[in-house]
XYZ file of C-alpha atoms in Angstrom:
227
model
C -106.210 -89.564 -93.297
C -105.277 -92.467 -96.359
C -102.317 -89.942 -97.579
C -100.826 -90.375 -94.065
C -101.192 -93.839 -93.396
C -99.609 -94.649 -97.274
C -96.652 -92.259 -96.156
C -96.361 -93.572 -92.751
C -96.126 -97.312 -94.183
C -93.417 -96.097 -96.950
C -91.373 -94.750 -94.078
C -91.450 -98.056 -91.868
C -91.176 -100.361 -95.254
C -88.290 -98.566 -96.408
C -86.491 -98.654 -92.987
C -86.973 -101.925 -92.227
C -85.775 -102.876 -95.532
C -82.742 -100.887 -95.946
C -81.627 -102.439 -92.478
C -82.087 -105.871 -93.232
C -80.248 -105.532 -96.798
C -77.030 -103.779 -95.902
C -76.381 -104.652 -92.687
C -73.557 -107.228 -94.277
C -71.572 -104.206 -96.218
C -70.968 -102.076 -93.126
C -67.725 -103.653 -92.855
C -66.273 -101.870 -95.952
C -66.157 -98.149 -96.068
C -66.219 -95.586 -99.125
C -63.306 -93.492 -98.630
C -65.507 -90.464 -99.232
C -68.028 -92.213 -96.031
C -66.206 -91.532 -92.320
C -69.007 -92.077 -89.838
C -66.137 -90.425 -87.502
C -66.215 -86.788 -89.236
C -68.771 -84.462 -87.733
C -69.624 -82.426 -90.753
C -72.021 -83.837 -93.545
C -74.250 -82.786 -96.452
C -77.537 -84.365 -97.448
C -79.697 -83.609 -100.577
C -83.143 -84.894 -101.621
C -86.749 -85.243 -102.354
C -89.611 -83.835 -100.561
C -93.321 -85.419 -101.080
C -95.414 -83.150 -99.219
C -99.382 -83.301 -98.747
C -101.346 -79.514 -97.752
C -104.285 -80.126 -96.193
C -107.475 -78.128 -97.176
C -109.530 -76.162 -94.728
C -113.197 -77.432 -94.227
C -113.928 -74.409 -95.745
C -112.247 -75.115 -98.840
C -114.122 -79.023 -98.773
C -117.437 -77.256 -98.751
C -116.635 -75.406 -101.746
C -114.962 -78.572 -103.485
C -111.639 -77.441 -103.574
C -109.098 -80.280 -102.859
C -105.234 -80.494 -103.107
C -103.155 -82.950 -105.133
C -102.213 -86.221 -102.721
C -98.527 -85.645 -103.280
C -96.834 -82.137 -104.254
C -93.188 -82.329 -105.053
C -89.755 -80.304 -103.422
C -86.441 -80.167 -102.822
C -84.157 -79.709 -99.830
C -80.336 -79.545 -99.252
C -78.957 -79.358 -95.625
C -75.406 -79.029 -94.199
C -75.131 -80.731 -90.375
C -72.428 -80.029 -87.504
C -72.514 -83.326 -85.244
C -72.042 -82.572 -81.645
C -71.663 -86.119 -80.620
C -73.064 -89.551 -82.130
C -76.422 -88.284 -80.510
C -76.942 -84.826 -81.519
C -76.695 -82.212 -84.437
C -77.364 -78.939 -86.004
C -78.788 -78.137 -89.355
C -79.163 -75.592 -91.872
C -79.578 -75.239 -95.336
C -82.255 -74.644 -98.179
C -85.696 -76.066 -99.159
C -87.722 -75.424 -101.865
C -91.856 -76.367 -102.048
C -94.352 -76.649 -104.690
C -97.932 -76.504 -103.542
C -101.824 -76.125 -105.507
C -105.397 -76.113 -104.454
C -107.822 -76.482 -107.130
C -111.347 -76.575 -107.560
C -113.153 -79.996 -108.283
C -115.112 -79.155 -111.623
C -115.339 -80.693 -114.983
C -116.226 -77.366 -116.932
C -115.418 -74.551 -114.285
C -111.902 -74.386 -113.341
C -109.847 -72.307 -110.168
C -106.652 -73.302 -109.056
C -103.934 -71.519 -107.205
C -100.088 -72.578 -107.481
C -97.493 -71.425 -105.080
C -93.472 -71.613 -104.500
C -92.007 -71.596 -101.539
C -88.297 -70.777 -100.578
C -87.259 -71.561 -96.764
C -83.858 -71.880 -94.725
C -84.238 -74.110 -92.083
C -82.548 -74.162 -88.806
C -82.918 -77.456 -87.031
C -81.334 -79.905 -84.572
C -81.357 -84.175 -84.399
C -81.375 -85.937 -81.294
C -81.241 -89.549 -81.423
C -84.436 -91.453 -79.725
C -84.348 -94.821 -79.627
C -83.703 -97.922 -82.436
C -85.881 -100.321 -84.319
C -84.043 -103.301 -85.525
C -80.321 -101.943 -84.693
C -81.828 -98.919 -86.825
C -80.766 -95.543 -85.013
C -83.563 -93.191 -85.176
C -83.762 -89.272 -84.802
C -86.242 -86.792 -83.824
C -85.488 -83.581 -86.043
C -87.483 -80.426 -85.028
C -86.489 -76.517 -85.612
C -87.916 -74.084 -87.865
C -88.140 -72.843 -91.972
C -88.173 -69.192 -92.261
C -88.614 -68.021 -95.664
C -91.477 -66.636 -98.484
C -93.813 -67.042 -100.791
C -91.773 -66.679 -104.140
C -94.612 -66.876 -106.399
C -98.544 -66.948 -105.809
C -100.311 -67.529 -109.441
C -104.156 -67.701 -109.714
C -105.583 -68.651 -112.396
C -109.405 -69.539 -113.512
C -111.278 -71.139 -116.933
C -114.811 -72.054 -118.008
C -117.135 -70.133 -120.417
C -119.369 -70.340 -123.154
C -116.147 -69.672 -126.069
C -113.184 -70.820 -124.000
C -114.171 -73.359 -121.762
C -110.412 -74.817 -121.787
C -108.327 -71.705 -121.926
C -106.896 -70.688 -118.470
C -106.398 -66.792 -117.613
C -105.147 -65.222 -114.775
C -106.667 -63.868 -111.931
C -105.760 -60.981 -110.277
C -104.595 -61.401 -106.677
C -102.775 -58.981 -104.405
C -99.024 -60.459 -104.023
C -98.095 -57.144 -102.305
C -99.091 -58.857 -98.701
C -97.106 -60.102 -96.746
C -95.597 -63.258 -98.080
C -93.515 -64.600 -94.985
C -93.147 -67.619 -93.826
C -92.373 -69.228 -90.006
C -92.942 -73.046 -89.822
C -92.126 -75.418 -86.757
C -90.803 -78.378 -88.048
C -91.183 -82.228 -86.354
C -89.572 -84.908 -88.128
C -88.660 -88.660 -87.415
C -85.534 -90.336 -89.667
C -83.655 -93.147 -89.771
C -79.795 -93.021 -89.416
C -78.155 -94.335 -92.897
C -76.933 -97.985 -92.786
C -75.405 -98.486 -95.689
C -71.998 -96.567 -96.253
C -71.730 -96.891 -100.152
C -74.996 -95.787 -100.750
C -76.248 -93.669 -97.757
C -79.939 -93.009 -98.168
C -82.378 -91.831 -95.182
C -85.871 -91.749 -95.305
C -87.777 -88.789 -93.076
C -91.284 -88.445 -91.826
C -92.242 -85.177 -91.275
C -95.204 -83.014 -90.194
C -94.899 -78.670 -90.272
C -97.423 -75.854 -88.815
C -97.343 -72.647 -90.409
C -97.131 -70.500 -86.782
C -97.455 -67.223 -88.969
C -101.235 -66.922 -90.606
C -101.359 -66.161 -94.792
C -104.413 -65.529 -96.482
C -103.767 -68.674 -98.531
C -104.409 -70.287 -95.333
C -108.137 -69.376 -95.953
C -108.319 -72.687 -98.580
C -105.238 -74.285 -96.982
C -104.773 -75.529 -93.426
C -101.766 -74.380 -91.730
C -100.612 -78.098 -91.067
C -99.256 -80.295 -93.471
C -96.910 -83.639 -93.641
C -94.995 -85.813 -96.126
C -91.533 -87.811 -96.393
C -88.314 -87.234 -97.713
C -85.834 -89.347 -99.220
C -82.331 -88.025 -98.619
C -78.843 -89.069 -99.866
C -76.129 -87.750 -97.078
C -72.411 -87.602 -97.618
C -69.861 -87.398 -94.435
C -67.626 -84.603 -95.579
C -63.373 -85.378 -94.555
C -62.643 -83.184 -92.176
C -59.329 -81.491 -91.697
C -57.141 -82.529 -89.069
C -54.559 -80.476 -87.577
């Protein structure tokens, strides 16, 4: 809960700061940025938090506050208030035993391809907010489990055999809230998001299907060809 409050605070503060600091610059337009174009490209970093299950917490397992990832999306805008998006997403995650001597940790890498829609919902302080929803489809590209602890090598990690031949398919429902980039010279936006894993995987014995985080994106509106 503390991590979620921190992420919410970052989203609100950055959205408000961006709105107030760049409003006077909107009269000058970067030649690469054209708000009338309907195709845009965005790329940025993802800061995610995986929630450990109750059973994992009782066994003293925990996840890091932040797991890094990245995303690139291309968007087609039907109207000023509606868009469709697709692209590529990479996410790293980890869960580990909290112990000073013995160790056990599982690390995983996710590759997914989102299919999303953007819908304008409301405005705050002249900043338009968009609801982003859809699904992420992909797979675990790599899962690795390691263990350590013992009389002769307490600090050396050893691979722990796992069955990676099991179904590693990923299907996530996605819900996000983002602000519209205001500054045409530095078109950055922030997105608060929540994910729910629809299909169950053996990792969900320790990691909840629910996760959340924040994204920081740079958006470039591409010039369209006029006939």
